[in-house]
Amino acid sequence: MALLTYQRAAGLAGITLFIFLLLGYTTYNTRSADTIPFSYEKQHSAPTVSNPHSGASYSSSYTSPGSAENWQFEPARDAHNYGLSPEQCDAAFPDMWAELDRAVAHRKKVGIITPADVKIGWKIDGIIRAMIYDRQLFILNARGARRRDYRQRTIAVLQSIQRAISAYPGEIPNIEFSFVVDDGAYFAVYENNTSATTWALTREPHDQNLWLMPDFGFYSWEGPAGEYTALLRAIEEDEIPFDEKDKRAIWRGAKSPAGPVQVRTDLLKVSKGKSWADIEEIEWGGDSEPKNLVPMSKHCRYMFPVHTEGHTYSGRLKYLLNCHSLTVIHKLHWGENFHHLLIPSGPNQNFIQVERDFSDMHWKMEYYLQHQDEARRIADNSIKTFRDRYLTPAAQACYWRKMFQAWREVSFEPSYYMTQEEYEKEQEEEKQKEREAKLKELQEEEAEAAGKELEKGKERAKDAKTRSDATGTNTALRSSSDKKIPRGMPYETYLLLESYEESPWYDS
Ligand SMILES: *[C@@H]1O[C@H](CO)[C@@H](O)[C@H](O)[C@H]1NC(C)=O
Ligand SMILES: *[C@@H]1O[C@H](CO)[C@@H](O)[C@H](O)[C@H]1NC(C)=O
């Protein structure tokens, strides 16, 4: 059954690829690759608006739809507007771009991103190479994105990008990029490569080459949160007046998502038997859901939701920060695209920061329980900053478009077509890389067995070479030498694939 499904999927991919190439052969036309004139830097020259009273022209007496003049972000009206103009994005979310500014500055220092940098051969799985061209999203390649969770994350990221493009009528730069849906971008890499440039969900402070994209959880996270706007609605419905909240700290989680995670163990230890704590480990594995499970939106009924990192970052923080509560967060190591907005002290304090071992948790809880006015001020700051501004779907759509621009400023204009020769070279490179990696794994595991595999691998490589030479010759006979092939598979086609194969491009 599994095999049948696989064969069917593979067959479908093959057919799609065939049709796709066929279209490529018949519909190409050459087009010069114009440089897109745009600047990621803020425009310093304000657009000239003629005086409405001068009677100059009819249209000038109206503020254009995307203008930020006399416009203010109102969450009730704008939180789900995915198509705010760049001026509105800047006006509504002035402190949103710190991660992009950092990444751009780094690139300006070390040199701009080249086509070689966006190849994905360095990562074993969970990576996708894509392109936006003339406002259309294309998939160029994918490696190990078929695992159920990776597939869901991939679709969530792509769909968020698609939404940010299609909701905005203005200019979107042509760009080529890769992104990783693995928890850690540099987990499961070949040759210990922890310096590749890619878009990632999270990064460690020293990872200067990673560009933080909005988390897939801002679109949908099956299981813990579901679709983001549905969760926001549930939170709104479950929200209660601050004074009526359960005045305890709430946390539910697995102690060890993958190996020992010290912060969670420490939290359980520190809070054990305390009157201020409703903190419990969840043990999965039974037939039914664990009894002590608390749905995400119900965390908002507590005054002190607690956040902990897991294997890397933990995607729950953005949900907890939507509560009108005081989120308790240990000092974080893994960053997301909004973490710089967390303010631990001062008049704009918007959460409670504790040590990584939670050693100061007890006295901080006692302090805020006794200083409810201060607690309330922090909770008010939190919803002002997070729920009603930077964690709105509108803000994340703005971030995506700003990211396209920022990336384009320090990278290259991708080409829409490739030649037959380039196509074959790339395919062969990819396959060779995969073969080498598999052989290497085998070698490490079992030297003797690997020896035989190596021979087989060499034969296979020779076969493949012969095959590709043959195809090359055929193509040369069939077509004139300047045939061009579109490099990308439209995102819509990719979605329609029964895509549990390694890469949408390979049919074997
Ligand atoms: C990768 O790192 C591991 C552990 O640090 C080391 O044993 C191995 O030799 C490294 N491999 C390469 C190709 O550098
Ligand atoms: C890591 O991968 C990137 C992208 O393919 C490449 O540009 C870079 O040279 C690689 N670095 C190392 C140390 O292998």
PDB file of C-alpha atoms in Angstrom, residues 16-284:
ATOM      1  CA  THR A  16       3.897  17.075 -13.766  1.00  0.00           C
ATOM      2  CA  LEU A  17       7.552  17.633 -14.409  1.00  0.00           C
ATOM      3  CA  PHE A  18       7.089  16.453 -17.966  1.00  0.00           C
ATOM      4  CA  ILE A  19       4.168  18.796 -18.605  1.00  0.00           C
ATOM      5  CA  PHE A  20       6.042  21.533 -16.903  1.00  0.00           C
ATOM      6  CA  LEU A  21       9.117  21.082 -19.083  1.00  0.00           C
ATOM      7  CA  LEU A  22       6.913  20.818 -22.136  1.00  0.00           C
ATOM      8  CA  LEU A  23       5.340  24.156 -21.286  1.00  0.00           C
ATOM      9  CA  GLY A  24       8.814  25.470 -20.743  1.00  0.00           C
ATOM     10  CA  TYR A  25       9.843  24.421 -24.203  1.00  0.00           C
ATOM     11  CA  THR A  26       6.861  25.893 -25.927  1.00  0.00           C
ATOM     12  CA  THR A  27       6.189  29.120 -24.132  1.00  0.00           C
ATOM     13  CA  TYR A  28       9.549  30.640 -23.456  1.00  0.00           C
ATOM     14  CA  ASN A  29      10.550  34.002 -24.661  1.00  0.00           C
ATOM     15  CA  THR A  30      13.632  35.868 -23.766  1.00  0.00           C
ATOM     16  CA  ARG A  31      13.395  38.875 -21.599  1.00  0.00           C
ATOM     17  CA  SER A  32      16.081  41.081 -20.275  1.00  0.00           C
ATOM     18  CA  ALA A  33      16.733  40.845 -16.589  1.00  0.00           C
ATOM     19  CA  ASP A  34      16.162  44.423 -15.556  1.00  0.00           C
ATOM     20  CA  THR A  35      17.414  45.511 -12.216  1.00  0.00           C
ATOM     21  CA  ILE A  36      14.516  46.387 -10.019  1.00  0.00           C
ATOM     22  CA  PRO A  37      14.869  49.925  -8.757  1.00  0.00           C
ATOM     23  CA  PHE A  38      13.975  49.961  -5.111  1.00  0.00           C
ATOM     24  CA  SER A  39      15.583  50.734  -1.861  1.00  0.00           C
ATOM     25  CA  TYR A  40      15.254  48.892   1.419  1.00  0.00           C
ATOM     26  CA  GLU A  41      16.511  52.011   3.157  1.00  0.00           C
ATOM     27  CA  LYS A  42      13.729  54.298   4.203  1.00  0.00           C
ATOM     28  CA  GLN A  43      12.850  56.794   1.504  1.00  0.00           C
ATOM     29  CA  HIS A  44      14.094  60.118   2.717  1.00  0.00           C
ATOM     30  CA  SER A  45      12.394  62.167   0.060  1.00  0.00           C
ATOM     31  CA  ALA A  46       8.738  62.226   0.917  1.00  0.00           C
ATOM     32  CA  PRO A  47       6.459  61.923  -2.089  1.00  0.00           C
ATOM     33  CA  THR A  48       5.285  65.325  -3.225  1.00  0.00           C
ATOM     34  CA  VAL A  49       1.645  65.840  -2.493  1.00  0.00           C
ATOM     35  CA  SER A  50       0.183  68.863  -4.138  1.00  0.00           C
ATOM     36  CA  ASN A  51      -1.879  71.204  -2.075  1.00  0.00           C
ATOM     37  CA  PRO A  52      -5.500  70.064  -2.166  1.00  0.00           C
ATOM     38  CA  HIS A  53      -6.657  73.672  -2.119  1.00  0.00           C
ATOM     39  CA  SER A  54      -4.604  74.729  -5.105  1.00  0.00           C
ATOM     40  CA  GLY A  55      -7.064  73.035  -7.408  1.00  0.00           C
ATOM     41  CA  ALA A  56      -4.162  71.417  -9.232  1.00  0.00           C
ATOM     42  CA  SER A  57      -5.816  68.131 -10.004  1.00  0.00           C
ATOM     43  CA  TYR A  58      -8.768  66.040  -9.003  1.00  0.00           C
ATOM     44  CA  SER A  59      -6.890  63.054  -7.684  1.00  0.00           C
ATOM     45  CA  SER A  60      -4.388  65.014  -5.644  1.00  0.00           C
ATOM     46  CA  SER A  61      -7.054  66.083  -3.206  1.00  0.00           C
ATOM     47  CA  TYR A  62      -7.322  62.490  -2.012  1.00  0.00           C
ATOM     48  CA  THR A  63      -4.824  60.690   0.158  1.00  0.00           C
ATOM     49  CA  SER A  64      -3.798  57.574  -1.729  1.00  0.00           C
ATOM     50  CA  PRO A  65      -5.050  54.279  -0.210  1.00  0.00           C
ATOM     51  CA  GLY A  66      -1.599  53.219   0.999  1.00  0.00           C
ATOM     52  CA  SER A  67      -0.590  56.559   2.430  1.00  0.00           C
ATOM     53  CA  ALA A  68       0.356  56.716   6.089  1.00  0.00           C
ATOM     54  CA  GLU A  69      -0.563  60.358   6.324  1.00  0.00           C
ATOM     55  CA  ASN A  70      -3.427  60.879   8.768  1.00  0.00           C
ATOM     56  CA  TRP A  71      -3.440  57.129   9.205  1.00  0.00           C
ATOM     57  CA  GLN A  72      -2.933  55.177  12.394  1.00  0.00           C
ATOM     58  CA  PHE A  73      -2.849  51.454  12.963  1.00  0.00           C
ATOM     59  CA  GLU A  74      -6.050  50.393  14.676  1.00  0.00           C
ATOM     60  CA  PRO A  75      -5.959  46.720  15.655  1.00  0.00           C
ATOM     61  CA  ALA A  76      -9.730  46.254  15.498  1.00  0.00           C
ATOM     62  CA  ARG A  77      -9.721  47.458  11.899  1.00  0.00           C
ATOM     63  CA  ASP A  78      -6.232  46.597  10.629  1.00  0.00           C
ATOM     64  CA  ALA A  79      -4.947  43.525  12.505  1.00  0.00           C
ATOM     65  CA  HIS A  80      -5.913  41.210   9.637  1.00  0.00           C
ATOM     66  CA  ASN A  81      -4.946  43.521   6.809  1.00  0.00           C
ATOM     67  CA  TYR A  82      -2.215  41.600   4.987  1.00  0.00           C
ATOM     68  CA  GLY A  83      -1.711  44.320   2.407  1.00  0.00           C
ATOM     69  CA  LEU A  84      -0.606  47.459   4.254  1.00  0.00           C
ATOM     70  CA  SER A  85       1.637  49.713   2.184  1.00  0.00           C
ATOM     71  CA  PRO A  86       5.336  50.098   3.076  1.00  0.00           C
ATOM     72  CA  GLU A  87       4.564  53.534   4.535  1.00  0.00           C
ATOM     73  CA  GLN A  88       1.788  52.092   6.688  1.00  0.00           C
ATOM     74  CA  CYS A  89       4.014  49.195   7.759  1.00  0.00           C
ATOM     75  CA  ASP A  90       6.708  51.646   8.882  1.00  0.00           C
ATOM     76  CA  ALA A  91       4.166  53.828  10.666  1.00  0.00           C
ATOM     77  CA  ALA A  92       2.426  50.938  12.393  1.00  0.00           C
ATOM     78  CA  PHE A  93       5.485  48.817  13.254  1.00  0.00           C
ATOM     79  CA  PRO A  94       8.470  51.162  13.585  1.00  0.00           C
ATOM     80  CA  ASP A  95      10.485  48.760  15.765  1.00  0.00           C
ATOM     81  CA  MET A  96       9.785  45.634  13.753  1.00  0.00           C
ATOM     82  CA  TRP A  97      12.877  45.452  11.555  1.00  0.00           C
ATOM     83  CA  ALA A  98      15.789  44.951  13.957  1.00  0.00           C
ATOM     84  CA  GLU A  99      16.570  41.424  12.760  1.00  0.00           C
ATOM     85  CA  LEU A 100      16.507  42.493   9.118  1.00  0.00           C
ATOM     86  CA  ASP A 101      18.697  45.514   9.814  1.00  0.00           C
ATOM     87  CA  ARG A 102      21.197  43.235  11.522  1.00  0.00           C
ATOM     88  CA  ALA A 103      21.222  40.708   8.676  1.00  0.00           C
ATOM     89  CA  VAL A 104      21.609  43.409   6.010  1.00  0.00           C
ATOM     90  CA  ALA A 105      24.407  45.137   7.919  1.00  0.00           C
ATOM     91  CA  HIS A 106      26.212  41.805   8.270  1.00  0.00           C
ATOM     92  CA  ARG A 107      25.940  41.134   4.548  1.00  0.00           C
ATOM     93  CA  LYS A 108      27.204  44.577   3.683  1.00  0.00           C
ATOM     94  CA  LYS A 109      30.235  43.727   5.764  1.00  0.00           C
ATOM     95  CA  VAL A 110      30.983  40.209   4.460  1.00  0.00           C
ATOM     96  CA  GLY A 111      29.820  40.551   0.876  1.00  0.00           C
ATOM     97  CA  ILE A 112      26.572  40.101  -0.947  1.00  0.00           C
ATOM     98  CA  ILE A 113      24.662  36.855  -1.366  1.00  0.00           C
ATOM     99  CA  THR A 114      25.489  34.935  -4.557  1.00  0.00           C
ATOM    100  CA  PRO A 115      23.584  32.229  -6.471  1.00  0.00           C
ATOM    101  CA  ALA A 116      25.926  29.638  -4.893  1.00  0.00           C
ATOM    102  CA  ASP A 117      24.808  30.738  -1.432  1.00  0.00           C
ATOM    103  CA  VAL A 118      21.179  29.828  -2.053  1.00  0.00           C
ATOM    104  CA  LYS A 119      21.888  26.250  -3.148  1.00  0.00           C
ATOM    105  CA  ILE A 120      20.618  23.774  -0.602  1.00  0.00           C
ATOM    106  CA  GLY A 121      23.115  20.915  -0.851  1.00  0.00           C
ATOM    107  CA  TRP A 122      24.561  21.679   2.582  1.00  0.00           C
ATOM    108  CA  LYS A 123      21.471  20.559   4.492  1.00  0.00           C
ATOM    109  CA  ILE A 124      20.290  16.985   4.833  1.00  0.00           C
ATOM    110  CA  ASP A 125      16.590  17.732   5.206  1.00  0.00           C
ATOM    111  CA  GLY A 126      13.939  20.351   5.907  1.00  0.00           C
ATOM    112  CA  ILE A 127      15.170  22.892   3.344  1.00  0.00           C
ATOM    113  CA  ILE A 128      13.476  24.518   0.356  1.00  0.00           C
ATOM    114  CA  ARG A 129      14.887  26.723  -2.388  1.00  0.00           C
ATOM    115  CA  ALA A 130      12.415  29.173  -3.846  1.00  0.00           C
ATOM    116  CA  MET A 131      12.063  32.282  -5.942  1.00  0.00           C
ATOM    117  CA  ILE A 132       9.687  35.180  -6.311  1.00  0.00           C
ATOM    118  CA  TYR A 133       9.539  36.426  -9.878  1.00  0.00           C
ATOM    119  CA  ASP A 134       7.069  38.971 -11.215  1.00  0.00           C
ATOM    120  CA  ARG A 135       5.029  38.506  -8.021  1.00  0.00           C
ATOM    121  CA  GLN A 136       4.756  34.749  -8.566  1.00  0.00           C
ATOM    122  CA  LEU A 137       6.173  32.304  -6.024  1.00  0.00           C
ATOM    123  CA  PHE A 138       8.178  29.383  -7.456  1.00  0.00           C
ATOM    124  CA  ILE A 139       9.776  26.301  -5.932  1.00  0.00           C
ATOM    125  CA  LEU A 140      13.247  25.612  -7.296  1.00  0.00           C
ATOM    126  CA  ASN A 141      14.184  22.633  -5.199  1.00  0.00           C
ATOM    127  CA  ALA A 142      13.371  20.929  -1.937  1.00  0.00           C
ATOM    128  CA  ARG A 143      15.295  18.519   0.221  1.00  0.00           C
ATOM    129  CA  GLY A 144      13.675  16.316   2.813  1.00  0.00           C
ATOM    130  CA  ALA A 145      10.537  18.413   3.167  1.00  0.00           C
ATOM    131  CA  ARG A 146       8.235  15.410   3.010  1.00  0.00           C
ATOM    132  CA  ARG A 147       8.126  14.378   6.667  1.00  0.00           C
ATOM    133  CA  ARG A 148       4.634  15.174   7.898  1.00  0.00           C
ATOM    134  CA  ASP A 149       5.671  17.994  10.253  1.00  0.00           C
ATOM    135  CA  TYR A 150       8.172  19.432   7.768  1.00  0.00           C
ATOM    136  CA  ARG A 151       5.593  19.315   5.016  1.00  0.00           C
ATOM    137  CA  GLN A 152       3.139  21.266   7.181  1.00  0.00           C
ATOM    138  CA  ARG A 153       5.723  23.833   8.171  1.00  0.00           C
ATOM    139  CA  THR A 154       6.803  24.213   4.559  1.00  0.00           C
ATOM    140  CA  ILE A 155       3.272  24.826   3.344  1.00  0.00           C
ATOM    141  CA  ALA A 156       2.657  27.267   6.213  1.00  0.00           C
ATOM    142  CA  VAL A 157       5.761  29.294   5.330  1.00  0.00           C
ATOM    143  CA  LEU A 158       5.019  29.257   1.605  1.00  0.00           C
ATOM    144  CA  GLN A 159       1.403  30.188   2.160  1.00  0.00           C
ATOM    145  CA  SER A 160       2.414  33.098   4.422  1.00  0.00           C
ATOM    146  CA  ILE A 161       4.745  34.345   1.706  1.00  0.00           C
ATOM    147  CA  GLN A 162       2.025  33.902  -0.893  1.00  0.00           C
ATOM    148  CA  ARG A 163      -0.417  35.866   1.250  1.00  0.00           C
ATOM    149  CA  ALA A 164       2.060  38.693   1.782  1.00  0.00           C
ATOM    150  CA  ILE A 165       2.597  38.924  -1.975  1.00  0.00           C
ATOM    151  CA  SER A 166      -0.972  38.637  -3.160  1.00  0.00           C
ATOM    152  CA  ALA A 167      -2.493  41.000  -0.592  1.00  0.00           C
ATOM    153  CA  TYR A 168      -0.247  43.878  -1.627  1.00  0.00           C
ATOM    154  CA  PRO A 169      -0.727  45.450  -5.056  1.00  0.00           C
ATOM    155  CA  GLY A 170       2.604  47.279  -5.182  1.00  0.00           C
ATOM    156  CA  GLU A 171       6.059  46.225  -6.155  1.00  0.00           C
ATOM    157  CA  ILE A 172       7.617  42.992  -4.886  1.00  0.00           C
ATOM    158  CA  PRO A 173      11.287  42.500  -5.791  1.00  0.00           C
ATOM    159  CA  ASN A 174      12.424  39.437  -7.736  1.00  0.00           C
ATOM    160  CA  ILE A 175      14.428  37.294  -5.331  1.00  0.00           C
ATOM    161  CA  GLU A 176      15.861  33.825  -4.904  1.00  0.00           C
ATOM    162  CA  PHE A 177      16.349  32.326  -1.459  1.00  0.00           C
ATOM    163  CA  SER A 178      16.281  29.174   0.618  1.00  0.00           C
ATOM    164  CA  PHE A 179      14.546  28.550   3.901  1.00  0.00           C
ATOM    165  CA  VAL A 180      14.782  25.878   6.571  1.00  0.00           C
ATOM    166  CA  VAL A 181      11.839  24.414   8.504  1.00  0.00           C
ATOM    167  CA  ASP A 182      13.977  22.313  10.838  1.00  0.00           C
ATOM    168  CA  ASP A 183      13.988  23.629  14.426  1.00  0.00           C
ATOM    169  CA  GLY A 184      17.651  24.498  14.125  1.00  0.00           C
ATOM    170  CA  ALA A 185      18.830  25.580  10.685  1.00  0.00           C
ATOM    171  CA  TYR A 186      22.224  24.022  11.305  1.00  0.00           C
ATOM    172  CA  PHE A 187      20.962  20.698  12.612  1.00  0.00           C
ATOM    173  CA  ALA A 188      21.433  17.784  10.226  1.00  0.00           C
ATOM    174  CA  VAL A 189      23.922  19.429   7.882  1.00  0.00           C
ATOM    175  CA  TYR A 190      26.648  17.950   5.697  1.00  0.00           C
ATOM    176  CA  GLU A 191      30.285  18.611   6.547  1.00  0.00           C
ATOM    177  CA  ASN A 192      29.372  20.433   9.751  1.00  0.00           C
ATOM    178  CA  ASN A 193      28.378  23.454   7.725  1.00  0.00           C
ATOM    179  CA  THR A 194      27.125  25.952  10.271  1.00  0.00           C
ATOM    180  CA  SER A 195      27.789  29.062   8.261  1.00  0.00           C
ATOM    181  CA  ALA A 196      25.431  28.752   5.302  1.00  0.00           C
ATOM    182  CA  THR A 197      23.094  31.636   4.558  1.00  0.00           C
ATOM    183  CA  THR A 198      19.388  30.841   4.699  1.00  0.00           C
ATOM    184  CA  TRP A 199      16.056  31.947   6.140  1.00  0.00           C
ATOM    185  CA  ALA A 200      15.424  30.283   9.477  1.00  0.00           C
ATOM    186  CA  LEU A 201      12.839  30.017  12.239  1.00  0.00           C
ATOM    187  CA  THR A 202      15.323  30.742  14.994  1.00  0.00           C
ATOM    188  CA  ARG A 203      19.000  31.466  15.527  1.00  0.00           C
ATOM    189  CA  GLU A 204      21.622  31.469  18.237  1.00  0.00           C
ATOM    190  CA  PRO A 205      23.230  34.843  18.963  1.00  0.00           C
ATOM    191  CA  HIS A 206      26.394  34.001  16.990  1.00  0.00           C
ATOM    192  CA  ASP A 207      24.537  32.801  13.858  1.00  0.00           C
ATOM    193  CA  GLN A 208      25.064  35.935  11.781  1.00  0.00           C
ATOM    194  CA  ASN A 209      24.240  34.270   8.435  1.00  0.00           C
ATOM    195  CA  LEU A 210      20.728  33.250   9.389  1.00  0.00           C
ATOM    196  CA  TRP A 211      17.833  35.537   8.480  1.00  0.00           C
ATOM    197  CA  LEU A 212      14.889  35.184  10.800  1.00  0.00           C
ATOM    198  CA  MET A 213      11.603  34.737   8.991  1.00  0.00           C
ATOM    199  CA  PRO A 214       8.191  34.828  10.691  1.00  0.00           C
ATOM    200  CA  ASP A 215       7.483  31.513  12.390  1.00  0.00           C
ATOM    201  CA  PHE A 216       5.233  28.997  10.630  1.00  0.00           C
ATOM    202  CA  GLY A 217       3.079  29.245  13.770  1.00  0.00           C
ATOM    203  CA  PHE A 218       1.947  32.694  12.638  1.00  0.00           C
ATOM    204  CA  TYR A 219       0.135  30.773   9.921  1.00  0.00           C
ATOM    205  CA  SER A 220      -0.715  27.398  11.412  1.00  0.00           C
ATOM    206  CA  TRP A 221       0.757  24.855  13.801  1.00  0.00           C
ATOM    207  CA  GLU A 222      -1.164  21.619  13.861  1.00  0.00           C
ATOM    208  CA  GLY A 223      -1.653  20.347  17.369  1.00  0.00           C
ATOM    209  CA  PRO A 224      -0.515  22.921  19.930  1.00  0.00           C
ATOM    210  CA  ALA A 225      -2.094  25.982  18.356  1.00  0.00           C
ATOM    211  CA  GLY A 226      -3.892  25.397  15.078  1.00  0.00           C
ATOM    212  CA  GLU A 227      -4.526  28.222  12.651  1.00  0.00           C
ATOM    213  CA  TYR A 228      -3.304  31.527  14.067  1.00  0.00           C
ATOM    214  CA  THR A 229      -6.367  33.729  13.569  1.00  0.00           C
ATOM    215  CA  ALA A 230      -8.635  31.004  14.961  1.00  0.00           C
ATOM    216  CA  LEU A 231      -6.425  30.863  18.034  1.00  0.00           C
ATOM    217  CA  LEU A 232      -6.548  34.655  18.396  1.00  0.00           C
ATOM    218  CA  ARG A 233     -10.329  34.432  18.325  1.00  0.00           C
ATOM    219  CA  ALA A 234     -10.322  31.713  20.993  1.00  0.00           C
ATOM    220  CA  ILE A 235      -8.003  33.826  23.137  1.00  0.00           C
ATOM    221  CA  GLU A 236     -10.321  36.797  22.765  1.00  0.00           C
ATOM    222  CA  GLU A 237     -13.242  34.650  23.876  1.00  0.00           C
ATOM    223  CA  ASP A 238     -11.374  33.132  26.823  1.00  0.00           C
ATOM    224  CA  GLU A 239      -9.832  36.424  27.968  1.00  0.00           C
ATOM    225  CA  ILE A 240     -11.115  37.698  31.339  1.00  0.00           C
ATOM    226  CA  PRO A 241     -10.619  40.967  33.275  1.00  0.00           C
ATOM    227  CA  PHE A 242      -7.127  41.198  34.744  1.00  0.00           C
ATOM    228  CA  ASP A 243      -8.332  41.288  38.370  1.00  0.00           C
ATOM    229  CA  GLU A 244     -10.349  38.117  37.890  1.00  0.00           C
ATOM    230  CA  LYS A 245      -7.469  36.025  36.597  1.00  0.00           C
ATOM    231  CA  ASP A 246      -6.175  32.969  38.370  1.00  0.00           C
ATOM    232  CA  LYS A 247      -3.208  34.479  40.214  1.00  0.00           C
ATOM    233  CA  ARG A 248      -0.926  31.529  39.601  1.00  0.00           C
ATOM    234  CA  ALA A 249       1.840  30.711  37.158  1.00  0.00           C
ATOM    235  CA  ILE A 250       0.696  28.243  34.510  1.00  0.00           C
ATOM    236  CA  TRP A 251       2.902  25.881  32.535  1.00  0.00           C
ATOM    237  CA  ARG A 252       2.257  22.576  30.826  1.00  0.00           C
ATOM    238  CA  GLY A 253       4.853  20.813  28.789  1.00  0.00           C
ATOM    239  CA  ALA A 254       6.936  17.772  28.189  1.00  0.00           C
ATOM    240  CA  LYS A 255      10.056  17.670  30.323  1.00  0.00           C
ATOM    241  CA  SER A 256      12.227  16.321  27.553  1.00  0.00           C
ATOM    242  CA  PRO A 257      11.131  17.087  24.017  1.00  0.00           C
ATOM    243  CA  ALA A 258      14.476  15.725  22.818  1.00  0.00           C
ATOM    244  CA  GLY A 259      17.008  14.824  25.423  1.00  0.00           C
ATOM    245  CA  PRO A 260      17.299  16.568  28.768  1.00  0.00           C
ATOM    246  CA  VAL A 261      16.212  20.178  28.683  1.00  0.00           C
ATOM    247  CA  GLN A 262      17.496  21.783  31.838  1.00  0.00           C
ATOM    248  CA  VAL A 263      15.236  24.852  31.903  1.00  0.00           C
ATOM    249  CA  ARG A 264      12.112  22.704  32.110  1.00  0.00           C
ATOM    250  CA  THR A 265      13.521  20.445  34.797  1.00  0.00           C
ATOM    251  CA  ASP A 266      14.527  23.524  36.796  1.00  0.00           C
ATOM    252  CA  LEU A 267      11.100  25.097  36.449  1.00  0.00           C
ATOM    253  CA  LEU A 268       9.411  21.949  37.749  1.00  0.00           C
ATOM    254  CA  LYS A 269      11.845  21.810  40.661  1.00  0.00           C
ATOM    255  CA  VAL A 270      11.497  25.466  41.690  1.00  0.00           C
ATOM    256  CA  SER A 271       7.704  25.512  41.511  1.00  0.00           C
ATOM    257  CA  LYS A 272       7.055  22.193  43.214  1.00  0.00           C
ATOM    258  CA  GLY A 273       4.490  22.553  46.027  1.00  0.00           C
ATOM    259  CA  LYS A 274       4.331  26.377  45.724  1.00  0.00           C
ATOM    260  CA  SER A 275       0.945  28.033  46.209  1.00  0.00           C
ATOM    261  CA  TRP A 276       1.642  30.358  43.249  1.00  0.00           C
ATOM    262  CA  ALA A 277       2.184  27.505  40.804  1.00  0.00           C
ATOM    263  CA  ASP A 278      -0.025  25.457  38.530  1.00  0.00           C
ATOM    264  CA  ILE A 279       2.943  23.890  36.808  1.00  0.00           C
ATOM    265  CA  GLU A 280       2.909  20.302  35.653  1.00  0.00           C
ATOM    266  CA  GLU A 281       4.680  18.021  33.294  1.00  0.00           C
ATOM    267  CA  ILE A 282       2.618  16.456  30.563  1.00  0.00           C
ATOM    268  CA  GLU A 283       3.262  12.846  29.823  1.00  0.00           C
ATOM    269  CA  TRP A 284       2.254  11.787  26.364  1.00  0.00           C
TER     270      TRP A 284
END
